[in-house]
XYZ file of N, CA, C and O in Angstrom:
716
model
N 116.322 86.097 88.004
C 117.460 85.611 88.738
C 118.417 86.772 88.996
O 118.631 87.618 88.127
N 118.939 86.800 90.096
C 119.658 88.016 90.558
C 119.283 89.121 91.003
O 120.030 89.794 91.714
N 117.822 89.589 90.606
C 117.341 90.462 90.953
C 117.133 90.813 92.501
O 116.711 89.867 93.166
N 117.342 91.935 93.145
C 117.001 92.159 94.675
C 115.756 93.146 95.152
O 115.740 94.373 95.244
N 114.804 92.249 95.400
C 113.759 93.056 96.001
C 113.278 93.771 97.286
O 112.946 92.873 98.060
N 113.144 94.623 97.694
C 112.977 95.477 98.731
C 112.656 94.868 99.976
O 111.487 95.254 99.952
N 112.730 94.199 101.107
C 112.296 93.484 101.644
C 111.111 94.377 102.826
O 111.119 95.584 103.067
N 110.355 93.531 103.289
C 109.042 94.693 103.583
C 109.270 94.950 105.398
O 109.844 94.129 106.114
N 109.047 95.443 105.583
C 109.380 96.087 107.046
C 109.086 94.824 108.038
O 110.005 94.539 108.805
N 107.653 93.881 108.112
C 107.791 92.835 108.006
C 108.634 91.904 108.669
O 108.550 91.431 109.802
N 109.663 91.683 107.544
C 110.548 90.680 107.497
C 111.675 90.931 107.971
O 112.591 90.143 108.210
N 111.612 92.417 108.165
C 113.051 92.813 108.609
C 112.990 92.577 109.977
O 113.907 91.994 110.556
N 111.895 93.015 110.603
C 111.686 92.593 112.047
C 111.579 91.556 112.452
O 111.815 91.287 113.630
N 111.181 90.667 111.546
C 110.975 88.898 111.992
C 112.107 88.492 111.865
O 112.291 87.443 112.483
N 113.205 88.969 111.174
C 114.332 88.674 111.021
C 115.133 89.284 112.234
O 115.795 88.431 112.826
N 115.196 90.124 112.568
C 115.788 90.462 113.718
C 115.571 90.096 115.067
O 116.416 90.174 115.959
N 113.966 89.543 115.224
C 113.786 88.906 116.080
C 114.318 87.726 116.443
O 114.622 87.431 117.598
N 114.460 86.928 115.337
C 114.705 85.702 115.344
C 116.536 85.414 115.414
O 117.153 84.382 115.681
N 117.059 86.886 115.030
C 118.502 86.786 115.102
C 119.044 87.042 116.876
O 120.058 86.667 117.464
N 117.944 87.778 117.292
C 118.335 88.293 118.977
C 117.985 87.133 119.531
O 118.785 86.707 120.364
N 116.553 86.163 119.219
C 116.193 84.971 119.930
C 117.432 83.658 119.471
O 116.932 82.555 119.245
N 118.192 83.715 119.407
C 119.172 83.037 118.709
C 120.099 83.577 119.618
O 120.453 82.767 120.474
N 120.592 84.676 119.695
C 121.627 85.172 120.142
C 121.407 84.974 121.576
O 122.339 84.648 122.312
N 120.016 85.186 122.078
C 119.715 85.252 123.741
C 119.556 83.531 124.041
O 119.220 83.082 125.137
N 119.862 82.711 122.867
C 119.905 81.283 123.595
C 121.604 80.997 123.815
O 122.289 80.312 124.575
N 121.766 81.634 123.052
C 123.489 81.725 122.792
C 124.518 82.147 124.185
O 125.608 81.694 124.533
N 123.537 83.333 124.848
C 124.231 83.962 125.884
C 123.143 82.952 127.315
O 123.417 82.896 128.513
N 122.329 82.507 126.824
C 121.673 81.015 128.087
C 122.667 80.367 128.210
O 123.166 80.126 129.309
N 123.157 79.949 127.048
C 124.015 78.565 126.892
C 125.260 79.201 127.450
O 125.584 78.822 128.575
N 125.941 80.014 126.915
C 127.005 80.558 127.549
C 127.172 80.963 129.502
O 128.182 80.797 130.187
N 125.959 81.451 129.905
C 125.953 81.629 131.283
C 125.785 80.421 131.857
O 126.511 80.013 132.764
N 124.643 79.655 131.276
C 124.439 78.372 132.573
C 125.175 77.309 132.189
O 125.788 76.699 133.065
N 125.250 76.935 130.993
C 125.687 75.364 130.381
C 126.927 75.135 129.998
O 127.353 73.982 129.934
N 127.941 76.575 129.582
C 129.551 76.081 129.097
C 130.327 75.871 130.063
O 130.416 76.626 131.032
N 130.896 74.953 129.929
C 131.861 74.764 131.203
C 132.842 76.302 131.501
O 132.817 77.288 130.765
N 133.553 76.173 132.602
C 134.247 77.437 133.130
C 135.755 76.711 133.009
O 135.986 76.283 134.140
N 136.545 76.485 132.389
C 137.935 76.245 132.480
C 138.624 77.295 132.983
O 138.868 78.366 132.428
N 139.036 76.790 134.469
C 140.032 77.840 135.308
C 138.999 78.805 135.883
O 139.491 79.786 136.440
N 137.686 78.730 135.862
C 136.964 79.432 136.182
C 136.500 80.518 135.727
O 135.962 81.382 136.419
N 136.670 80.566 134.525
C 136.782 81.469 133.665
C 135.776 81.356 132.168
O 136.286 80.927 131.134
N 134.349 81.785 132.218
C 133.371 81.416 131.419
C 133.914 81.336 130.001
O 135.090 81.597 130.254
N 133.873 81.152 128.651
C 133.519 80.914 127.523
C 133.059 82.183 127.298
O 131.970 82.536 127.751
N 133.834 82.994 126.580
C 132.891 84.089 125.851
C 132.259 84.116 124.051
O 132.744 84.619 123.038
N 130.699 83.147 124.345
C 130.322 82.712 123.168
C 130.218 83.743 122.224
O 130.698 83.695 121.091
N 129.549 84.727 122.731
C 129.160 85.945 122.254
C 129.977 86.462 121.269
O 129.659 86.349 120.085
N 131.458 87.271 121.773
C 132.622 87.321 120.970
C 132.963 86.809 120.300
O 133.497 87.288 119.300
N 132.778 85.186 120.593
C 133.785 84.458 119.284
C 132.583 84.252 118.150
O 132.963 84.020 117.002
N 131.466 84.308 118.354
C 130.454 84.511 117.683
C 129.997 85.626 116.753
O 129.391 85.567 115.683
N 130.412 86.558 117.388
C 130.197 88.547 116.662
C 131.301 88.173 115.640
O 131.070 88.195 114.431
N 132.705 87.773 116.241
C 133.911 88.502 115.425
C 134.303 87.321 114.268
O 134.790 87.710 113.206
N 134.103 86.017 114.473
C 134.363 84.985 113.587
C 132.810 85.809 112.224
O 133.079 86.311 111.133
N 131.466 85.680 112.776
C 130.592 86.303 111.532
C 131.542 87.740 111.100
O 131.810 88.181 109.982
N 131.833 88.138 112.177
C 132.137 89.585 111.241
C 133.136 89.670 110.938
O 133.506 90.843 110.987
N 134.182 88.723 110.476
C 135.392 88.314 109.557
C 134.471 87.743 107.793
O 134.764 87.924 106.611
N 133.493 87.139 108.390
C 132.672 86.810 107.117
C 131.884 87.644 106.665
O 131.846 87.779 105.442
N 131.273 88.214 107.262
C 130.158 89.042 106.688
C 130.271 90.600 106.846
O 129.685 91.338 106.053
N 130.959 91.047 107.779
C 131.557 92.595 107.269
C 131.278 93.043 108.586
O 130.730 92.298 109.398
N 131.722 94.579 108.945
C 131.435 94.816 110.863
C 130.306 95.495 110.494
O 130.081 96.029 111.580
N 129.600 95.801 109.921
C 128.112 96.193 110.226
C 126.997 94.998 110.623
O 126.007 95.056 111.353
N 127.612 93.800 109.779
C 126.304 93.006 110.730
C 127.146 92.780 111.823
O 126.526 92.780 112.886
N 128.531 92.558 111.938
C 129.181 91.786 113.293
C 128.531 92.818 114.221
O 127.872 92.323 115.136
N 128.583 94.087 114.167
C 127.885 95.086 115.379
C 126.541 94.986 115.362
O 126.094 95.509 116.383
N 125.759 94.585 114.721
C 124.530 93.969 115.212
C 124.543 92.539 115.969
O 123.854 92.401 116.980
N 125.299 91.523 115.493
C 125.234 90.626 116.625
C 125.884 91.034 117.580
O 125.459 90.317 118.486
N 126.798 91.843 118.118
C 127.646 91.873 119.170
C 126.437 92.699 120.377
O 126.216 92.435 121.559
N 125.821 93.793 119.436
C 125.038 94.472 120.250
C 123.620 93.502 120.647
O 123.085 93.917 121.675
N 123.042 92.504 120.128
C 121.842 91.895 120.435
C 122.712 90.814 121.284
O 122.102 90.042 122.024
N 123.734 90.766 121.214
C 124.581 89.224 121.921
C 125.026 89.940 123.550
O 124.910 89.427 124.663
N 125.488 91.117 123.211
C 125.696 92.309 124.738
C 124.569 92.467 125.689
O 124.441 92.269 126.898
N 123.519 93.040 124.403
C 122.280 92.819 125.804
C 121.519 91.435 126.276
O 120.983 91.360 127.381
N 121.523 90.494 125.459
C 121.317 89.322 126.079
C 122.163 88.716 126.922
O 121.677 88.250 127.953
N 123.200 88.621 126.750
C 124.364 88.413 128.463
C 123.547 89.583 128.992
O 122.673 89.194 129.767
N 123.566 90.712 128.834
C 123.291 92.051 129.834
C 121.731 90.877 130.847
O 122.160 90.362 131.880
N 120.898 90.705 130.676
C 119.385 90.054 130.339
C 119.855 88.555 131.463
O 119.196 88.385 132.489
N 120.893 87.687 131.149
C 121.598 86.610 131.623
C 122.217 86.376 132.589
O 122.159 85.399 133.336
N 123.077 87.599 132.635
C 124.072 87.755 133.632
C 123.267 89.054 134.985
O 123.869 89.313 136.027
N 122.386 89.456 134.763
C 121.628 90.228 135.508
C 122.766 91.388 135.763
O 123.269 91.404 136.887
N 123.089 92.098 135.060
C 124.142 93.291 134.956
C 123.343 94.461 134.581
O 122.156 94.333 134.280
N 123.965 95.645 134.586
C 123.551 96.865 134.220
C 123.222 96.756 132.928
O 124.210 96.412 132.278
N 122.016 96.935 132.101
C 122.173 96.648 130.253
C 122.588 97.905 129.818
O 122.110 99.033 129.943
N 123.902 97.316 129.105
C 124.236 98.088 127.823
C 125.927 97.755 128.325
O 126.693 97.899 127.372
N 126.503 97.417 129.400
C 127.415 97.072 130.161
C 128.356 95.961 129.053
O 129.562 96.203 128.991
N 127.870 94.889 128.283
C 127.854 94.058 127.500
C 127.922 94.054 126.847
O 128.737 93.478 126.126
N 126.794 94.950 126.550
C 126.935 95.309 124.705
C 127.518 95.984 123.956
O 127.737 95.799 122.759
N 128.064 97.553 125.204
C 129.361 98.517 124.853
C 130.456 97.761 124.639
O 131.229 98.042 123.724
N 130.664 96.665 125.488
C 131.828 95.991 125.190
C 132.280 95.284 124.537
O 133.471 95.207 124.235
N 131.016 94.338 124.039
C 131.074 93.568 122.586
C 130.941 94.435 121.645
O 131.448 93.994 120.613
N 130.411 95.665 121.488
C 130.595 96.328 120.258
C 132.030 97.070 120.454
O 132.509 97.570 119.436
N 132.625 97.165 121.447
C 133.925 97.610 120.920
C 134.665 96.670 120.433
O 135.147 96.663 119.300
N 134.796 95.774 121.330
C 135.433 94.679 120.926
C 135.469 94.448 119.200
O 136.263 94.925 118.390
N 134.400 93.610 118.992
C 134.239 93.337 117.714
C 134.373 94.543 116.762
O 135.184 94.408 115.846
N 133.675 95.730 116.850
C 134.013 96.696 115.575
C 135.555 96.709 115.581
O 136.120 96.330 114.555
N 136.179 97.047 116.479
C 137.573 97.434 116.163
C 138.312 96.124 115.992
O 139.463 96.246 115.573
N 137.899 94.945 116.222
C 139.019 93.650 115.726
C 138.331 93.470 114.604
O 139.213 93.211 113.786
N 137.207 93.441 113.994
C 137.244 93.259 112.769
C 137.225 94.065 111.604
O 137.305 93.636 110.453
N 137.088 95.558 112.035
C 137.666 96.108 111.087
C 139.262 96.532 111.257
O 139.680 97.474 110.585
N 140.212 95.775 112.228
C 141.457 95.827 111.834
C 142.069 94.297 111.212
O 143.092 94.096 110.558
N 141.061 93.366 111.671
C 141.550 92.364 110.855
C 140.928 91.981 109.330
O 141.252 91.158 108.474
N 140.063 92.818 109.417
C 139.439 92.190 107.828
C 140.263 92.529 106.789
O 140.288 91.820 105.783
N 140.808 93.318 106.867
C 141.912 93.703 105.727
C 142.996 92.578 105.567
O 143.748 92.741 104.607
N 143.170 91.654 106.211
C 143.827 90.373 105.908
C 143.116 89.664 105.321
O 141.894 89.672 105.471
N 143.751 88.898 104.522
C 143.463 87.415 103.930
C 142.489 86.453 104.846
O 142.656 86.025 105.988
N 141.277 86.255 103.801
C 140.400 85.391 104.540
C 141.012 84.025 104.544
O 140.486 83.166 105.252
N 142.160 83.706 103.764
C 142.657 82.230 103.404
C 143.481 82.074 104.633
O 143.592 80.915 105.031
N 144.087 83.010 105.322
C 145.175 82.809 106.513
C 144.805 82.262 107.636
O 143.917 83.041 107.984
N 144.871 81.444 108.462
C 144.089 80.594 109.563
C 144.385 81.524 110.807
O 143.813 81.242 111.860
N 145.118 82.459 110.769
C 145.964 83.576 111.547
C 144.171 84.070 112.345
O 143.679 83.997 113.471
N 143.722 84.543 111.022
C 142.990 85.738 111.075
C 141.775 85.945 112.386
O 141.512 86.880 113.142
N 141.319 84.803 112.230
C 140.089 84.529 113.452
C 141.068 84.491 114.893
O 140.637 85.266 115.746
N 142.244 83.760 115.283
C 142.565 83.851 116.395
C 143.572 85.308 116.763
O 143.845 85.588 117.930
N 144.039 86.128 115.620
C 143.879 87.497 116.154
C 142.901 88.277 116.424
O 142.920 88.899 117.486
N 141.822 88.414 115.513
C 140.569 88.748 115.470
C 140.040 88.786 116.990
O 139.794 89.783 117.669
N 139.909 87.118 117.414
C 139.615 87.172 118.653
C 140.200 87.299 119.862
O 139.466 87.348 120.849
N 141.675 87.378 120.018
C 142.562 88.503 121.122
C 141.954 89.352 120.916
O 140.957 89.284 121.635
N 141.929 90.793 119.889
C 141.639 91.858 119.949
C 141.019 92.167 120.441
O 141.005 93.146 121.187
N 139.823 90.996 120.056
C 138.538 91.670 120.555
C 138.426 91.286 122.043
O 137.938 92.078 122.849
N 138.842 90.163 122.380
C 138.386 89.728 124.220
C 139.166 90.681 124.791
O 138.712 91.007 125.887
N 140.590 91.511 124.357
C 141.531 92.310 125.214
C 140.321 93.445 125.522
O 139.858 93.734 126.626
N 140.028 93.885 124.475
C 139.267 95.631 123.927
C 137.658 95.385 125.089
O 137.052 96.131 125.858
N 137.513 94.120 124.703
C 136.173 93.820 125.589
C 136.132 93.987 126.969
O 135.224 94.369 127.707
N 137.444 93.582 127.220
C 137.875 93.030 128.676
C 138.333 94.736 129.000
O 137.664 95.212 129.918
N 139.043 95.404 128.574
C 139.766 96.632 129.143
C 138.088 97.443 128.961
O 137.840 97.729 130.132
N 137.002 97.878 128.202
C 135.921 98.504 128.305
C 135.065 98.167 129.408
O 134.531 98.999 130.142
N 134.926 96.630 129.525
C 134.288 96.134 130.817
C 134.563 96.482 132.116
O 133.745 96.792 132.982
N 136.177 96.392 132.239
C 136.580 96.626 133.265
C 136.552 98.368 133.836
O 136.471 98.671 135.026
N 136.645 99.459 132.588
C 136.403 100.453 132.390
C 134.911 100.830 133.313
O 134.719 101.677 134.186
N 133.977 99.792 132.688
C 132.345 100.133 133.457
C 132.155 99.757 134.938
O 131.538 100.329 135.836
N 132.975 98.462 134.914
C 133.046 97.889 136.386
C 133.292 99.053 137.432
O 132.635 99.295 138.444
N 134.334 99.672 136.966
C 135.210 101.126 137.622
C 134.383 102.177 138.110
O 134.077 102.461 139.268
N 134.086 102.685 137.068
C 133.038 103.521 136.547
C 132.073 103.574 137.639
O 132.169 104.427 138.522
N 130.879 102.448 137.611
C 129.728 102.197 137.889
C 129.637 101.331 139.211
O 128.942 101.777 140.124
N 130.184 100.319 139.350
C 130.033 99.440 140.573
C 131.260 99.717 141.564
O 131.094 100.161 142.700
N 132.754 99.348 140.904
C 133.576 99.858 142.111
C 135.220 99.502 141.617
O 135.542 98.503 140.974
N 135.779 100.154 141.904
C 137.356 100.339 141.497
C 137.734 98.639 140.924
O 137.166 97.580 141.191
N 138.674 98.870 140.234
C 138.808 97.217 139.947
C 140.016 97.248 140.007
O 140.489 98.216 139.413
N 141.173 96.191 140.765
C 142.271 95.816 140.700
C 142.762 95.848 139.339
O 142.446 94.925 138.588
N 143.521 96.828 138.912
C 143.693 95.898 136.887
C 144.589 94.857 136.621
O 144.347 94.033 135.740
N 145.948 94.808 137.539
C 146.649 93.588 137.775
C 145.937 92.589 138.315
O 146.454 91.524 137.978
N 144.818 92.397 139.122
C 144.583 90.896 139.561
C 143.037 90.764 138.535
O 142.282 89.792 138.492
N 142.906 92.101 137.764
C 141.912 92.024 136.485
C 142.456 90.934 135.659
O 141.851 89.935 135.271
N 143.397 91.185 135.494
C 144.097 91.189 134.088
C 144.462 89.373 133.835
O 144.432 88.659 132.832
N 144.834 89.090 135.428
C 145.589 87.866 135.575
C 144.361 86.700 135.590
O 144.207 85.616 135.028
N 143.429 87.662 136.712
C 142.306 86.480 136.745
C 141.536 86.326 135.889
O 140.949 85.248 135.795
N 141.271 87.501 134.880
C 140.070 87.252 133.825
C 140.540 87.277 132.572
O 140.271 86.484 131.669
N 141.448 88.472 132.529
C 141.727 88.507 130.642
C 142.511 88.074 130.040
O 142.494 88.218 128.818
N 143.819 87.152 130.885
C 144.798 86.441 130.184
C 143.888 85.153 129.878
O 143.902 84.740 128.718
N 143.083 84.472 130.848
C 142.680 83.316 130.915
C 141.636 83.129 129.671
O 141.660 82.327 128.737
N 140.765 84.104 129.984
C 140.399 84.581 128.608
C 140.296 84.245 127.122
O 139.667 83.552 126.322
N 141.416 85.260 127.233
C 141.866 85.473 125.839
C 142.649 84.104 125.524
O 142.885 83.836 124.346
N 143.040 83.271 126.499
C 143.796 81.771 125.966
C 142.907 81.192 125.452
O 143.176 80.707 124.353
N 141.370 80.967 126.038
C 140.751 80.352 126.027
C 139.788 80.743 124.536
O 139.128 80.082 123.735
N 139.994 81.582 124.635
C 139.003 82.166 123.538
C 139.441 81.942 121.763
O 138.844 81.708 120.712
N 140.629 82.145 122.151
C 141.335 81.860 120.972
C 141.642 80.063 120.183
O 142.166 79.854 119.090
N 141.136 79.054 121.133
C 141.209 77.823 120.789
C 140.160 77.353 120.235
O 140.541 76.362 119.612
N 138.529 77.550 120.032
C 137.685 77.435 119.443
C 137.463 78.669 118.168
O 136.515 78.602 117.386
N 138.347 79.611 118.125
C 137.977 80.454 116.986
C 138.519 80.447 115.308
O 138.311 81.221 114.374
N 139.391 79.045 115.455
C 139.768 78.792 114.495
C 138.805 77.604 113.383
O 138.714 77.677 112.158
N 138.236 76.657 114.223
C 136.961 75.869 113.877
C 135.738 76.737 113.977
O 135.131 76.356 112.977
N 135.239 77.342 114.343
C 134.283 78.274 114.566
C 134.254 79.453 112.959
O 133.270 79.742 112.277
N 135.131 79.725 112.849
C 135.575 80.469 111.819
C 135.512 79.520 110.446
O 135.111 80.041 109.405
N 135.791 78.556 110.459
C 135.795 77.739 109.074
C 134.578 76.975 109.035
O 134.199 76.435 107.995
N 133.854 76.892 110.280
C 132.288 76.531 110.242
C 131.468 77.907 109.499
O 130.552 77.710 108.700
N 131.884 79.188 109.841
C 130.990 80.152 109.392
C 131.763 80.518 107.789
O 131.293 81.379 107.045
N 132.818 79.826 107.493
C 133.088 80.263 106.082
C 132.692 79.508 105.145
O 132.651 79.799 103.950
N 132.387 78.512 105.642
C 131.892 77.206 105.142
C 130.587 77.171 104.770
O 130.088 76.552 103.830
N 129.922 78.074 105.792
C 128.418 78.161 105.293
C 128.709 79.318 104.651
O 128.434 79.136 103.465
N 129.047 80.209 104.789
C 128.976 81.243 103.887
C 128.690 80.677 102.172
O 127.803 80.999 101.382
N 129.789 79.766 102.033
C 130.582 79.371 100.628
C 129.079 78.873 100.323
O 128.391 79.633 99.642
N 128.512 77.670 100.766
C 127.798 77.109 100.518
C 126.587 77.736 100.157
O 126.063 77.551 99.059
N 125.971 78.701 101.304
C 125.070 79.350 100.663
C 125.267 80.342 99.363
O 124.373 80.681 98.588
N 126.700 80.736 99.309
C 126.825 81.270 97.957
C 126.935 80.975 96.945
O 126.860 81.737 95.981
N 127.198 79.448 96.900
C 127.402 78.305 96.314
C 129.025 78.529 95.526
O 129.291 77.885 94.512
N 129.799 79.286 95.996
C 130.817 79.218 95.552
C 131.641 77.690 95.280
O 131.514 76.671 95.960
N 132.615 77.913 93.927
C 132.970 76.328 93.987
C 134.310 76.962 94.124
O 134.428 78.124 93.734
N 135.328 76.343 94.628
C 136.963 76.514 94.023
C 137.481 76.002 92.968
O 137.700 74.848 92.600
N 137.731 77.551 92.310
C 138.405 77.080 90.837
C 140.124 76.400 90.709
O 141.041 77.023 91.243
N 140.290 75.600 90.248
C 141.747 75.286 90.178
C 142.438 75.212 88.854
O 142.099 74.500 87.909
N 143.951 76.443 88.929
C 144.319 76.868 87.518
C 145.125 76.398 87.228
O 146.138 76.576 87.906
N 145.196 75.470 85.999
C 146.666 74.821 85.770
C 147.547 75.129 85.268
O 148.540 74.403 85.263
């Protein structure tokens, strides 16, 4: 009991497979099936990378952000890596500036996820520039990343206590109470 055994090359790949085939139904569901409030998609992906990687630390959150980037990349028929630069900025830098807060604060996931849709949204728009063609950043800003980031931030507070929840459980943590 307790002991940790080496896991075999194997499993690491079946495991990763099965975490990207997960993630690429994630960014299906997100392109064809979430509704658009204001016209403005659901970014599953994000609230998905940065709520796990409030739980589980930014080295796996940058593995989902990057298998969750190129599957939108795959979805959205975009340049690949366009997605995934941006979910990995996003997420590394909001969760390693928010993890240093209190996992008990309900704060944490809906800063978490500003950070990250702003950081996502200003890199994206960065590639848009870049690569396809100048981008308005005021009628950027108004049409995509305020709406956004409103939006993004209202499911990341349930989303977040769904993934802490399993966390607990699979750790089987109980809460102690001191009198």
């Amino acid at each position: 009991m307790g002991h940790s055994r080496q896991r075999r090359i194997e499993e690491i790949i079946v495991h990763e497979a099965a975490l990207f085939a997960a993630l690429f139904v994630g960014a299906l569901v997100q392109t064809a099936l979430l509704p658009r409030p204001f016209d403005v998609p659901i970014n599953l992906m994000l609230l998905l990378a940065v709520c796990h990687g409030l739980i589980a630390g930014t080295t796996s959150a940058a593995r989902w952000a990057f298998y969750g980037g190129l599957a939108l990349d795959l979805c959205a028929m975009t340049f690949i890596g366009m997605h995934a630069l941006a979910l990995l900025t996003g997420v590394i830098v909001s969760t390693a500036l928010v993890s240093r807060l209190s996992r008990e604060n309900w704060l944490v996931p809906m800063l978490g996820v500003a950070i990250g849709t702003i950081l996502y949204h200003a890199v994206y728009a960065l590639f848009l520039t870049l690569i396809v063609a100048p981008v308005d950043l005021q009628g950027y800003a108004l049409a995509a990343l305020v709406p956004d980031t409103l939006i993004a931030i209202i499911p990341a507070l349930p989303l977040y206590l769904v993934f802490r929840w399993n966390e607990d459980r699979v750790r089987r943590r109980v809460p102690v109470d001191v009198y």
